[in-house]
Coordinates of C-alpha atoms in Angstrom, one line a residue:
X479 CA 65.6 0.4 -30.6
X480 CA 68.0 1.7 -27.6
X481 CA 69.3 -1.2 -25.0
X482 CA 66.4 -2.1 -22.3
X483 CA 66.5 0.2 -19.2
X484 CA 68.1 -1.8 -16.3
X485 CA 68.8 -1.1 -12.5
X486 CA 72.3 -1.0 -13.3
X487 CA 71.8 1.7 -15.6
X488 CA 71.0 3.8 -12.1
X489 CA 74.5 4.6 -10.8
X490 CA 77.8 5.2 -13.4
X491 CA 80.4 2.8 -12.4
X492 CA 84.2 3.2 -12.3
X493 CA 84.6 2.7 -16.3
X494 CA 82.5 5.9 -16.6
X495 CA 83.4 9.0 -18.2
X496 CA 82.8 10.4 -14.5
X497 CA 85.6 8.0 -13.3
X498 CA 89.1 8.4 -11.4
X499 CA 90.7 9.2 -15.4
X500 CA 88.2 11.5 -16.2
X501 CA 90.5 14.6 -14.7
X502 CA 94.3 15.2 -14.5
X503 CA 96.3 13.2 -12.1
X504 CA 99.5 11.1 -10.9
X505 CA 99.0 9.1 -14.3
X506 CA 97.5 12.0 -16.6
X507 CA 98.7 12.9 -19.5
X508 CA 100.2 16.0 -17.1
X509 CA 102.5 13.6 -15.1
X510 CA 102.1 15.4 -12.1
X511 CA 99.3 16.7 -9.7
X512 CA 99.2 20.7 -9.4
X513 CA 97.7 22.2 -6.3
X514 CA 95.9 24.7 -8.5
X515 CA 94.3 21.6 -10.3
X516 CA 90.9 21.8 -10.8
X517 CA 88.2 19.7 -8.3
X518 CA 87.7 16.1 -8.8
X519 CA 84.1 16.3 -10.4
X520 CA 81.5 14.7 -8.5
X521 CA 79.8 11.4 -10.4
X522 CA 76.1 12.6 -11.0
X523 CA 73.8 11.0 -8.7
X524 CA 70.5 9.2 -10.7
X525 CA 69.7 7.7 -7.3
X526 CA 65.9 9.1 -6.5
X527 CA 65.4 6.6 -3.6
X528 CA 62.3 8.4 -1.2
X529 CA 61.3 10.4 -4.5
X530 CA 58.0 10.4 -5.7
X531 CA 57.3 11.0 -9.2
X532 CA 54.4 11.5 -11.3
X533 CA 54.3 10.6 -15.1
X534 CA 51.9 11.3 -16.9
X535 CA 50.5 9.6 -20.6
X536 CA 52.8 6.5 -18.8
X537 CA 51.5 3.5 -20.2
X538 CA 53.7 3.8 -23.8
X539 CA 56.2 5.7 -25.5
X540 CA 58.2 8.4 -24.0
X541 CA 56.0 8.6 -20.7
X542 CA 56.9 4.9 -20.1
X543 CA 60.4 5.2 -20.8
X544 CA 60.6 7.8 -18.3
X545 CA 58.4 5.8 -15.8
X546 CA 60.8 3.1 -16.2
X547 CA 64.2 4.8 -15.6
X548 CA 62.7 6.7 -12.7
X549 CA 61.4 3.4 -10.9
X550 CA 65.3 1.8 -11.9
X551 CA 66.5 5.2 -10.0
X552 CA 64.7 4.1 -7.1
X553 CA 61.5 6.3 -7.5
X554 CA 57.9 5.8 -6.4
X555 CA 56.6 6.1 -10.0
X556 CA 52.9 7.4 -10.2
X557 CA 52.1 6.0 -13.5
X558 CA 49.1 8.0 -15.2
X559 CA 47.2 6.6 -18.4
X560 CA 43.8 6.3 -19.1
X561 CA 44.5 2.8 -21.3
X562 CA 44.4 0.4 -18.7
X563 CA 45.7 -2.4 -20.4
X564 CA 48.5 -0.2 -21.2
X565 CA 49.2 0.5 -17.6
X566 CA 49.1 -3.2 -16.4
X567 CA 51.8 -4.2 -19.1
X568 CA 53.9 -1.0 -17.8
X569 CA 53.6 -2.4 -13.8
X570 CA 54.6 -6.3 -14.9
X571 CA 58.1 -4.6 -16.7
X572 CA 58.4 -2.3 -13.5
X573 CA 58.8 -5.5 -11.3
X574 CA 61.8 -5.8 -9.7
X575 CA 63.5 -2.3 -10.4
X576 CA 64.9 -0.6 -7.3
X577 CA 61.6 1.5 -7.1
X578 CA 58.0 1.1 -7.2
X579 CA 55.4 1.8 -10.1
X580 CA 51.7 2.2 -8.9
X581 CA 49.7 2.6 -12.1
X582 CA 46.8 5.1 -12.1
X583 CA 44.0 5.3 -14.2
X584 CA 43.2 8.6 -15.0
X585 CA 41.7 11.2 -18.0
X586 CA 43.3 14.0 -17.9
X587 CA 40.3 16.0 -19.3
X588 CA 39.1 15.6 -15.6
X589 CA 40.9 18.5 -14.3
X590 CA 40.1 18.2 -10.6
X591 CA 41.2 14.7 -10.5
X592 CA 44.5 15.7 -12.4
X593 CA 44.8 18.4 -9.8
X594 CA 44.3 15.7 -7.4
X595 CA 46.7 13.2 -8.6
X596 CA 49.5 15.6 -8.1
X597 CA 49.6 16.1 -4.5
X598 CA 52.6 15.2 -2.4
X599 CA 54.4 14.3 -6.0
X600 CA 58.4 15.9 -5.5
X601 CA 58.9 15.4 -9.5
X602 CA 56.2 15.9 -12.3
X603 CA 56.4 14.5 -15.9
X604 CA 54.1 16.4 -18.3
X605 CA 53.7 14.1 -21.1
X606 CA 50.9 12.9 -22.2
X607 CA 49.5 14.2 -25.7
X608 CA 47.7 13.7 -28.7
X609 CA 47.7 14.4 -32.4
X610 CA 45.6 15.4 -35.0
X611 CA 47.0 16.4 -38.8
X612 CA 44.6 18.3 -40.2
X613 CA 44.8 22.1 -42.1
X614 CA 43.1 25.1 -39.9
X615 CA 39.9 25.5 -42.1
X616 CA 39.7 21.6 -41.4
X617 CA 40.5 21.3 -38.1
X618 CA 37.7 20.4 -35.7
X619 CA 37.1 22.8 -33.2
X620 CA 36.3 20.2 -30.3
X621 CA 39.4 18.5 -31.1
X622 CA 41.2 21.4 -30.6
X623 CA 39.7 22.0 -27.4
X624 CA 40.5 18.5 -26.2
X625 CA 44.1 18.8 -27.4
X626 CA 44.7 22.1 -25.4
X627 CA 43.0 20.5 -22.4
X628 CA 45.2 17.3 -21.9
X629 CA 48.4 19.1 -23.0
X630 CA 48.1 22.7 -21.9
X631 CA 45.6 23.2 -19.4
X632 CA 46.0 19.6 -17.5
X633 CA 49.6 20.6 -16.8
X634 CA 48.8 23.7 -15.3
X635 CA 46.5 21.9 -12.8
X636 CA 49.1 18.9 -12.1
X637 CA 51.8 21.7 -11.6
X638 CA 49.5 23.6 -9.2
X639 CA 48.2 20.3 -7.4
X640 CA 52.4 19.1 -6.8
X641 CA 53.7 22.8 -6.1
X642 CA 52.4 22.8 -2.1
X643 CA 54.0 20.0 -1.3
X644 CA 57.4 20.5 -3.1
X645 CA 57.3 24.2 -1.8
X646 CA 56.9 23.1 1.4
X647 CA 59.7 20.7 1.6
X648 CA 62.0 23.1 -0.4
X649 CA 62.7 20.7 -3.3
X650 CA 60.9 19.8 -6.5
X651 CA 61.5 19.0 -10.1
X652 CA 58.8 19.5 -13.0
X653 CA 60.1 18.4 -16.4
X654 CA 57.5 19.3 -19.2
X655 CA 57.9 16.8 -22.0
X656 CA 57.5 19.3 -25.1
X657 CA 59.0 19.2 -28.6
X658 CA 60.7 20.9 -31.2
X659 CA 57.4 22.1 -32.0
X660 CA 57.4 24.1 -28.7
X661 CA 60.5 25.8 -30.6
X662 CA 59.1 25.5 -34.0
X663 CA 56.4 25.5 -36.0
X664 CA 54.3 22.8 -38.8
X665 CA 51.8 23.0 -41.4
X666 CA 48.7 21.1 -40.1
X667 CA 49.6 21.1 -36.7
X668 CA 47.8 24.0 -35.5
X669 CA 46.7 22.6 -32.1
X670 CA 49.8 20.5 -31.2
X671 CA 52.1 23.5 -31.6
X672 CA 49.6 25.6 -29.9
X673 CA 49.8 23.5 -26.7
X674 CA 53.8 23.0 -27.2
X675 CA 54.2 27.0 -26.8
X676 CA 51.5 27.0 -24.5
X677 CA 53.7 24.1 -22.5
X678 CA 57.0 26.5 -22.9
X679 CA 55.4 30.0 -21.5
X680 CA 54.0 27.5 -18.1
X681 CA 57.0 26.0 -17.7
X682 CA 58.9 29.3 -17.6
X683 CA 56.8 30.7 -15.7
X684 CA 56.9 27.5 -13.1
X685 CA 60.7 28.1 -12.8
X686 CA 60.7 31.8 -11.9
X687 CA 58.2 31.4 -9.1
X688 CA 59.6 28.0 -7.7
X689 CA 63.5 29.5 -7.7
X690 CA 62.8 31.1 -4.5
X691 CA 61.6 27.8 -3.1
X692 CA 64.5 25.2 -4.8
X693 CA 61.6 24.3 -7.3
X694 CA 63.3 23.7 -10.7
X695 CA 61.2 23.9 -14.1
X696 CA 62.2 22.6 -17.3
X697 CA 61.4 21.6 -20.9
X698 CA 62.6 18.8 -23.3
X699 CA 62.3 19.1 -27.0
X700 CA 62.7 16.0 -28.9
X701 CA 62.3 15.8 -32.5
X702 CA 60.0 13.0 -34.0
X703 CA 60.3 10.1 -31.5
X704 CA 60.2 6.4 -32.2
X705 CA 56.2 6.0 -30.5
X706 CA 53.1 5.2 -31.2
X707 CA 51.9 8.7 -31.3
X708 CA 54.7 9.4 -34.6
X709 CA 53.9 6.1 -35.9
X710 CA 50.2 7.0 -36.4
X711 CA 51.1 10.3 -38.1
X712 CA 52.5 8.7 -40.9
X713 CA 49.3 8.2 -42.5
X714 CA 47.9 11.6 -41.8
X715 CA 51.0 13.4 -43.1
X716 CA 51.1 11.0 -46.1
X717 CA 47.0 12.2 -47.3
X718 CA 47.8 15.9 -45.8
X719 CA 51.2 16.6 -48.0
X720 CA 49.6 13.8 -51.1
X721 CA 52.2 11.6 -51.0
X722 CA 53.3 8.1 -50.6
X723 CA 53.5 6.9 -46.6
X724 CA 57.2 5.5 -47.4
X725 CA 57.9 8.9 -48.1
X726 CA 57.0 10.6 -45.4
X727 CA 59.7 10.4 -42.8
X728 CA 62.5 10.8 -45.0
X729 CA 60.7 14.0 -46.7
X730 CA 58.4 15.3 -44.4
X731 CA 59.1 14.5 -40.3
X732 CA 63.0 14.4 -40.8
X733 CA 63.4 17.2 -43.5
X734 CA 65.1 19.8 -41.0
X735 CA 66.9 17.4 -39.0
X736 CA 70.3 17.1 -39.8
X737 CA 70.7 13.6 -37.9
X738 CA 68.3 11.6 -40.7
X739 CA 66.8 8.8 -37.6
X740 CA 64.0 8.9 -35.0
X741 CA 65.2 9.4 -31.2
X742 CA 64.5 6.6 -29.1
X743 CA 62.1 7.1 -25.7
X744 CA 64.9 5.6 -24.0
X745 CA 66.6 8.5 -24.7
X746 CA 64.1 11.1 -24.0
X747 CA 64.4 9.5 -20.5
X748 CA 68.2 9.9 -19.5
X749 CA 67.1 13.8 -20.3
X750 CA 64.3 13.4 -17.7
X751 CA 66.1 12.1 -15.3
X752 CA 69.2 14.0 -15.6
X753 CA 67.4 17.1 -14.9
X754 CA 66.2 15.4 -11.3
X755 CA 69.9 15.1 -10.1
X756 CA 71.8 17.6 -7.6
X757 CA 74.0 18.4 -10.5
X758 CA 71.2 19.7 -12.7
X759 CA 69.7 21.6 -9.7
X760 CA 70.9 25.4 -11.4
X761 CA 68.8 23.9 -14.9
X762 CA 65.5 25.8 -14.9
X763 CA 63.2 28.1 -16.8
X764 CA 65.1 26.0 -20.4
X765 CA 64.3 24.2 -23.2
X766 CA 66.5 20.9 -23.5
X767 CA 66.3 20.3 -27.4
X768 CA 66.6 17.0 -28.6
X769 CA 66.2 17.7 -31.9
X770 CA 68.8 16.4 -34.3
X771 CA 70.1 19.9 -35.2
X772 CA 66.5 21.0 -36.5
X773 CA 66.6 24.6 -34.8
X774 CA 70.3 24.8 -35.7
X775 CA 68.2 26.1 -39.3

């Protein structure tokens, strides 16, 4: 696993590659300054202090990553979970960052309270999901139902519900947590990808219309993450494809991805929250693979 996220992971310091040797100088390999040098670049700012964000499926994985690194930014951190226990493990590691976490207890299947949730949020976190393996002719038509409604439809209504509020103030950031299989397709997977598309079209659509008012809309495609969620696949994927579990990762979840490993939350997160800094602010309406070279196929 990646390093624990700590407050002084918040703000690069002067060893950075953002640093004072990061452009040509005095002491450059150029031995001399040039009025037509380029700018100094700017460090990019992680600090989100007065920010409040939203995450959504918070209390594990990649949504408490991200609820994490936004709270060591300085964020008010809406956590969003319906496993309570979950969420009261998330607040006692939140303790003590720069920001605040303040869990929530919500099913997203309750659309109006979703809706709900999201007022007066400046940055949303679409994340939560779920996961069933099964093929088409198998696949149980309530499941798929639920599937589309916590990861397709409960977006919508969270990104309706925060849009007034970030309109109004001229500034908002939604980042979509989606997946190579918002790119790509999978055998088996018929809902999952289904919502994953569905996730890429809304947030698209979310960035044209909030341009106007300095809303910004994003995706971010990881491969198969290091979770709970890909963890419990394993054995589905091992009975749909008929072979061993131990064989599964290597042969079945990492097959198209050139780097052969699982990406960390951890990581997932520093894409988050990159794409909540000034310097991402011209970022919209894209999909931020994190895929290991899969769609480089």
């Amino acid at each position: 696993m990646s390093a624990p996220i700590t407050a002084l992971d918040a703000v690069p310091g002067p060893d950075s590659a953002s640093g004072p040797d990061f452009v040509s100088g005095p002491d450059s390999v150029s031995g001399q300054d040039s009025p037509a040098a380029a700018p100094r670049p700017r460090p990019v700012v992680l600090d989100l202090t007065g920010r409040t964000a939203l995450v959504t499926g918070a209390a594990g994985g990649i949504g408490r990553a991200c609820a994490l690194r936004l709270a060591a930014a300085g964020a008010r951190v809406r956590a969003v979970d319906r496993a309570a226990e979950g969420l009261e493990t998330l607040a006692e590691e939140a303790a003590g960052l720069p920001g605040s976490l303040e869990p929530r207890l919500l099913d997203l299947t309750d659309l109006d309270a979703a809706e709900a949730a999201a007022d007066g949020a400046d940055i949303l976190v679409n994340n939560a999901g779920l996961q069933l393996v099964r093929p088409i002719q198998e696949f149980p038509p309530d499941v798929f139902h639920t599937v589309l409604t916590v990861m397709l439809e409960a977006p919508f209504r969270l990104v309706r519900g925060a849009l007034p509020h970030m309109y109004a103030q001229g500034w908002g950031r939604i980042v979509n947590i989606s997946s190579v299989h918002g790119l790509r397709a999978s055998a088996f997977k018929s809902a999952y990808v289904a919502a994953k598309h569905g996730l890429e079209g809304l947030s698209k659509t979310a960035a044209l219309e909030g341009a106007p008012h300095g809303v910004t809309s994003n995706c971010v495609n990881p491969g198969y993450v290091r979770t709970p969620l890909v963890e419990r696949q394993i054995a589905d994927q091992a009975a749909a494809h008929g072979i061993p579990p131990e064989r599964v990762l290597s042969e079945v979840l990492l097959k198209d991805s050139a780097l052969k490993r699982l990406i960390e939350p951890d990581e997932v997160a520093e894409a988050v929250l990159y794409l909540c800094t000034p310097q991402a602010s011209f970022i919209t309406g894209t999909s931020l693979a994190l895929d290991g070279g899969w769609t480089a196929h």
